Coordinates of N, CA, C and O in Angstrom, one line a residue:
M1 N 13.9 31.6 6.7 CA 12.9 31.6 7.8 C 11.5 31.8 7.2 O 11.3 32.7 6.4
G2 N 10.6 31.1 7.7 CA 9.2 31.2 7.3 C 8.5 32.2 8.2 O 9.1 32.8 9.1
V3 N 7.3 32.4 7.9 CA 6.4 33.3 8.7 C 6.0 32.6 9.9 O 5.6 31.4 9.9
R4 N 6.2 33.3 11.0 CA 5.9 32.6 12.3 C 4.4 32.3 12.4 O 3.5 33.1 11.9
T5 N 4.1 31.2 13.1 CA 2.7 30.8 13.3 C 2.0 31.6 14.3 O 2.6 31.8 15.4
A6 N 0.8 32.1 14.0 CA 0.1 32.9 15.0 C -0.8 32.0 15.9 O -1.2 30.9 15.5
N7 N -1.1 32.5 17.1 CA -2.1 31.8 18.0 C -1.8 30.4 18.3 O -2.6 29.5 18.3
V8 N -0.5 30.1 18.6 CA -0.1 28.7 18.9 C -0.6 28.4 20.3 O -0.4 29.2 21.3
K9 N -1.2 27.2 20.5 CA -1.7 26.8 21.8 C -1.0 25.4 22.1 O -0.7 24.7 21.2
D10 N -0.8 25.1 23.4 CA -0.2 23.8 23.7 C -1.1 22.7 23.2 O -2.3 22.8 23.1
G11 N -0.4 21.6 22.8 CA -1.1 20.4 22.3 C -0.6 19.2 23.0 O 0.3 19.2 23.9
N12 N -1.0 18.0 22.5 CA -0.5 16.7 22.9 C 0.5 16.2 21.9 O 0.2 15.9 20.8
I13 N 1.8 16.2 22.3 CA 2.9 15.9 21.3 C 2.7 14.5 20.7 O 2.9 14.3 19.5
G14 N 2.3 13.5 21.5 CA 2.1 12.2 21.0 C 1.0 12.1 19.9 O 1.2 11.6 18.8
E15 N -0.1 12.7 20.2 CA -1.2 12.8 19.2 C -0.8 13.6 18.0 O -1.1 13.2 16.8
T16 N -0.1 14.7 18.2 CA 0.3 15.5 17.1 C 1.3 14.8 16.1 O 1.1 14.8 14.9
L17 N 2.3 14.1 16.7 CA 3.3 13.4 15.9 C 2.6 12.2 15.2 O 2.9 11.9 14.0
E18 N 1.7 11.5 15.9 CA 1.0 10.4 15.2 C 0.2 10.9 14.1 O 0.1 10.3 13.0
G19 N -0.5 12.0 14.3 CA -1.4 12.5 13.2 C -0.5 13.0 12.0 O -0.9 12.7 10.9
L20 N 0.6 13.7 12.3 CA 1.4 14.1 11.2 C 2.1 13.0 10.5 O 2.1 13.0 9.3
A21 N 2.5 11.9 11.2 CA 3.1 10.8 10.6 C 2.1 10.1 9.7 O 2.4 9.6 8.6
A22 N 0.8 10.0 10.1 CA -0.2 9.4 9.3 C -0.5 10.2 8.0 O -0.6 9.7 6.9
V23 N -0.5 11.6 8.1 CA -0.6 12.4 6.9 C 0.6 12.2 6.0 O 0.4 12.0 4.7
I24 N 1.8 12.1 6.5 CA 3.0 11.9 5.7 C 2.9 10.6 5.0 O 3.1 10.5 3.8
H25 N 2.4 9.5 5.7 CA 2.3 8.2 5.1 C 1.2 8.2 4.0 O 1.4 7.7 2.9
Q26 N 0.1 8.9 4.2 CA -0.9 9.0 3.2 C -0.4 9.7 2.0 O -0.7 9.2 0.9
R27 N 0.3 10.7 2.2 CA 0.9 11.5 1.0 C 1.9 10.6 0.3 O 2.0 10.6 -1.0
A28 N 2.6 9.8 1.0 CA 3.6 8.9 0.4 C 3.0 7.9 -0.5 O 3.5 7.5 -1.6
V29 N 1.8 7.4 -0.1 CA 1.2 6.3 -0.9 C 0.2 6.8 -1.9 O -0.1 6.1 -2.9
S30 N -0.4 8.0 -1.8 CA -1.4 8.4 -2.7 C -1.4 9.8 -3.3 O -2.2 10.1 -4.2
A31 N -0.4 10.6 -2.8 CA -0.4 12.0 -3.4 C 0.5 12.1 -4.5 O 1.5 11.4 -4.6
S32 N 0.2 13.0 -5.4 CA 1.0 13.3 -6.6 C 2.1 14.2 -6.2 O 1.9 15.2 -5.5
P33 N 3.4 13.9 -6.6 CA 4.5 14.8 -6.4 C 4.3 16.2 -6.9 O 4.8 17.2 -6.4
E34 N 3.4 16.4 -7.9 CA 3.2 17.7 -8.5 C 2.3 18.5 -7.5 O 2.3 19.7 -7.5
E35 N 1.5 17.8 -6.7 CA 0.6 18.5 -5.8 C 1.0 18.5 -4.3 O 0.5 19.3 -3.5
S36 N 2.0 17.7 -3.9 CA 2.4 17.5 -2.5 C 3.9 17.6 -2.3 O 4.7 16.9 -2.9
Y37 N 4.2 18.6 -1.5 CA 5.6 18.8 -1.1 C 6.2 17.5 -0.5 O 7.3 17.1 -0.8
T38 N 5.4 16.9 0.4 CA 5.8 15.6 1.0 C 6.1 14.5 0.0 O 7.1 13.9 0.1
A39 N 5.2 14.4 -0.9 CA 5.4 13.3 -2.0 C 6.6 13.6 -2.8 O 7.4 12.7 -3.2
R40 N 6.9 14.9 -3.1 CA 8.1 15.3 -3.8 C 9.3 14.9 -3.1 O 10.3 14.4 -3.6
L41 N 9.4 15.2 -1.8 CA 10.5 14.9 -0.9 C 10.8 13.4 -0.9 O 11.9 12.9 -0.7
L42 N 9.7 12.6 -1.0 CA 9.9 11.1 -0.9 C 10.2 10.4 -2.2 O 10.5 9.2 -2.2
Q43 N 10.3 11.2 -3.3 CA 10.7 10.6 -4.6 C 12.2 10.2 -4.5 O 13.0 10.9 -3.9
P44 N 12.5 9.0 -5.0 CA 13.9 8.5 -4.9 C 14.9 9.5 -5.3 O 16.0 9.6 -4.7
E45 N 14.7 10.2 -6.4 CA 15.7 11.1 -6.9 C 15.8 12.4 -6.1 O 16.6 13.3 -6.3
K46 N 14.9 12.6 -5.1 CA 14.9 13.8 -4.2 C 15.6 13.5 -2.9 O 15.5 14.3 -2.0
G47 N 16.3 12.4 -2.7 CA 17.0 12.1 -1.5 C 17.9 13.2 -1.0 O 17.9 13.5 0.2
D48 N 18.7 13.8 -1.9 CA 19.6 14.8 -1.5 C 18.8 16.1 -1.0 O 19.3 16.8 -0.1
K49 N 17.7 16.3 -1.6 CA 16.9 17.5 -1.2 C 16.4 17.3 0.2 O 16.4 18.2 1.0
L50 N 16.0 16.1 0.6 CA 15.5 15.8 1.9 C 16.6 16.0 2.9 O 16.5 16.6 4.0
L51 N 17.8 15.5 2.6 CA 18.9 15.6 3.5 C 19.4 17.0 3.6 O 19.7 17.5 4.7
S52 N 19.3 17.8 2.6 CA 19.7 19.2 2.7 C 18.7 20.0 3.5 O 19.0 20.9 4.2
K53 N 17.4 19.6 3.5 CA 16.4 20.2 4.3 C 16.7 19.9 5.8 O 16.5 20.8 6.7
L54 N 17.1 18.7 6.1 CA 17.5 18.4 7.5 C 18.6 19.4 8.0 O 18.5 19.9 9.1
A55 N 19.6 19.5 7.2 CA 20.7 20.4 7.5 C 20.3 21.9 7.6 O 20.6 22.6 8.6
E56 N 19.4 22.3 6.7 CA 19.0 23.7 6.7 C 18.2 24.0 8.0 O 18.4 25.0 8.6
E57 N 17.2 23.1 8.3 CA 16.4 23.3 9.5 C 17.2 23.2 10.7 O 16.9 24.0 11.7
S58 N 18.1 22.4 10.8 CA 19.0 22.3 12.0 C 19.8 23.6 12.2 O 19.9 24.1 13.3
S59 N 20.3 24.1 11.1 CA 21.0 25.4 11.1 C 20.1 26.5 11.6 O 20.6 27.4 12.3
E60 N 18.9 26.5 11.1 CA 18.0 27.6 11.5 C 17.6 27.5 12.9 O 17.4 28.6 13.6
I61 N 17.5 26.3 13.5 CA 17.3 26.2 14.9 C 18.5 26.8 15.7 O 18.3 27.6 16.7
I62 N 19.7 26.5 15.3 CA 20.9 27.0 15.9 C 20.9 28.5 15.9 O 21.1 29.2 16.9
M63 N 20.6 29.1 14.8 CA 20.5 30.6 14.6 C 19.5 31.2 15.6 O 19.7 32.2 16.2
A64 N 18.3 30.6 15.6 CA 17.2 31.1 16.5 C 17.6 31.0 17.9 O 17.3 31.9 18.7
C65 N 18.3 29.9 18.3 CA 18.8 29.8 19.7 C 19.8 30.8 20.0 O 19.8 31.4 21.1
K66 N 20.7 31.1 19.1 CA 21.7 32.2 19.3 C 21.0 33.5 19.5 O 21.5 34.3 20.3
D67 N 19.9 33.7 18.8 CA 19.1 35.0 19.0 C 18.2 34.9 20.2 O 17.6 35.9 20.5
E68 N 18.1 33.8 20.9 CA 17.2 33.6 22.0 C 15.8 34.0 21.7 O 15.1 34.6 22.5
D69 N 15.3 33.6 20.5 CA 14.0 34.0 20.0 C 13.1 32.8 20.1 O 13.1 31.9 19.3
H70 N 12.3 32.7 21.2 CA 11.5 31.6 21.6 C 10.5 31.2 20.4 O 10.5 30.0 20.0
G71 N 9.8 32.1 19.8 CA 8.9 31.8 18.8 C 9.6 31.3 17.5 O 9.1 30.3 16.9
H72 N 10.7 31.8 17.2 CA 11.5 31.3 16.1 C 12.0 29.9 16.3 O 12.0 29.1 15.4
I73 N 12.5 29.7 17.5 CA 13.0 28.3 17.9 C 11.9 27.3 17.7 O 12.1 26.3 17.1
R74 N 10.7 27.6 18.3 CA 9.6 26.7 18.2 C 9.2 26.5 16.7 O 9.0 25.3 16.3
Y75 N 9.2 27.5 15.9 CA 8.8 27.4 14.5 C 9.8 26.5 13.7 O 9.4 25.6 13.0
E76 N 11.1 26.7 13.9 CA 12.1 25.9 13.2 C 12.1 24.5 13.8 O 12.4 23.6 13.0
M77 N 11.9 24.3 15.0 CA 11.8 22.9 15.6 C 10.6 22.2 14.9 O 10.7 21.0 14.6
G78 N 9.5 22.9 14.6 CA 8.4 22.2 13.9 C 8.8 21.8 12.5 O 8.5 20.7 12.1
D79 N 9.6 22.7 11.8 CA 10.1 22.3 10.5 C 11.0 21.1 10.5 O 10.9 20.2 9.7
L80 N 11.9 21.1 11.5 CA 12.8 20.0 11.6 C 12.1 18.7 11.9 O 12.3 17.6 11.3
L81 N 11.1 18.7 12.9 CA 10.4 17.5 13.2 C 9.6 17.0 12.0 O 9.6 15.8 11.8
Y82 N 9.0 17.9 11.2 CA 8.3 17.5 10.0 C 9.3 16.7 9.1 O 9.0 15.6 8.6
H83 N 10.4 17.3 8.8 CA 11.4 16.7 7.9 C 11.9 15.4 8.5 O 12.2 14.5 7.7
M84 N 12.1 15.3 9.8 CA 12.5 14.1 10.4 C 11.5 13.0 10.2 O 11.8 11.8 10.0
L85 N 10.2 13.3 10.3 CA 9.1 12.4 10.1 C 9.1 11.9 8.6 O 8.8 10.8 8.3
V86 N 9.4 12.8 7.7 CA 9.5 12.4 6.3 C 10.7 11.4 6.1 O 10.5 10.4 5.4
V87 N 11.8 11.6 6.8 CA 12.9 10.7 6.8 C 12.4 9.3 7.3 O 12.7 8.3 6.8
A88 N 11.7 9.4 8.4 CA 11.2 8.1 9.0 C 10.3 7.4 8.1 O 10.5 6.1 7.9
E89 N 9.5 8.1 7.4 CA 8.6 7.4 6.4 C 9.4 6.8 5.3 O 9.2 5.7 4.9
K90 N 10.4 7.6 4.8 CA 11.2 7.1 3.7 C 12.0 5.8 4.0 O 12.1 4.9 3.2
Y91 N 12.5 5.7 5.2 CA 13.3 4.6 5.6 C 12.5 3.6 6.5 O 13.2 2.6 7.0
G92 N 11.2 3.7 6.6 CA 10.4 2.7 7.3 C 10.6 2.6 8.8 O 10.5 1.6 9.4
I93 N 10.9 3.8 9.4 CA 11.1 3.8 10.8 C 9.8 4.3 11.4 O 9.3 5.5 11.2
T94 N 9.1 3.5 12.3 CA 7.9 3.9 12.9 C 8.1 4.8 14.1 O 9.2 4.7 14.7
L95 N 7.0 5.5 14.5 CA 7.1 6.2 15.8 C 7.3 5.3 17.0 O 8.1 5.6 17.9
D96 N 6.7 4.1 16.9 CA 6.9 3.2 18.0 C 8.3 2.7 18.1 O 8.9 2.5 19.2
E97 N 8.9 2.4 16.9 CA 10.3 2.0 16.9 C 11.2 3.1 17.4 O 12.1 2.9 18.2
L98 N 10.9 4.4 17.0 CA 11.7 5.5 17.5 C 11.5 5.6 19.1 O 12.5 5.9 19.8
A99 N 10.3 5.5 19.5 CA 10.1 5.5 21.0 C 10.8 4.4 21.7 O 11.4 4.7 22.8
G100 N 10.9 3.2 21.1 CA 11.7 2.2 21.7 C 13.1 2.5 21.8 O 13.8 2.2 22.8
E101 N 13.7 3.1 20.7 CA 15.1 3.6 20.7 C 15.3 4.5 21.9 O 16.3 4.4 22.7
L102 N 14.5 5.5 22.0 CA 14.6 6.5 23.1 C 14.4 5.9 24.5 O 15.2 6.2 25.4
D103 N 13.4 5.0 24.6 CA 13.2 4.4 25.9 C 14.4 3.5 26.3 O 14.8 3.5 27.5
A104 N 15.0 2.8 25.3 CA 16.2 2.0 25.6 C 17.3 2.8 26.2 O 18.1 2.3 27.0
R105 N 17.4 4.0 25.7 CA 18.5 4.9 26.1 C 18.3 5.4 27.6 O 19.3 5.8 28.2
R106 N 17.1 5.4 28.0 CA 16.8 6.0 29.3 C 17.1 5.0 30.4 O 17.2 5.4 31.6
K107 N 17.2 3.8 30.1 CA 17.3 2.7 31.2 C 18.7 2.5 31.6 O 19.7 2.8 31.0

């Protein structure tokens, strides 16, 4: 578990996800793996590391939910969403494509 984020204020999830996805894409195309955690995760030989981070963050959300710890749940959800966006970048799944998937399930 990481250090909880202080002074969290509500935001716009669409804008936030789009901004984060853009940063992840930028790191994928131009950042050095030595300087960027995101670039390291996107290296072909780091595929298992990325998958293990998804499992780890999912487990941490479950533990936080069992503790009914709102701040911890929010923190771990942020970690999982970040790693999910890295997966989306790695496999070429856009936010619009993901939105289409979710929208199709609603109908």
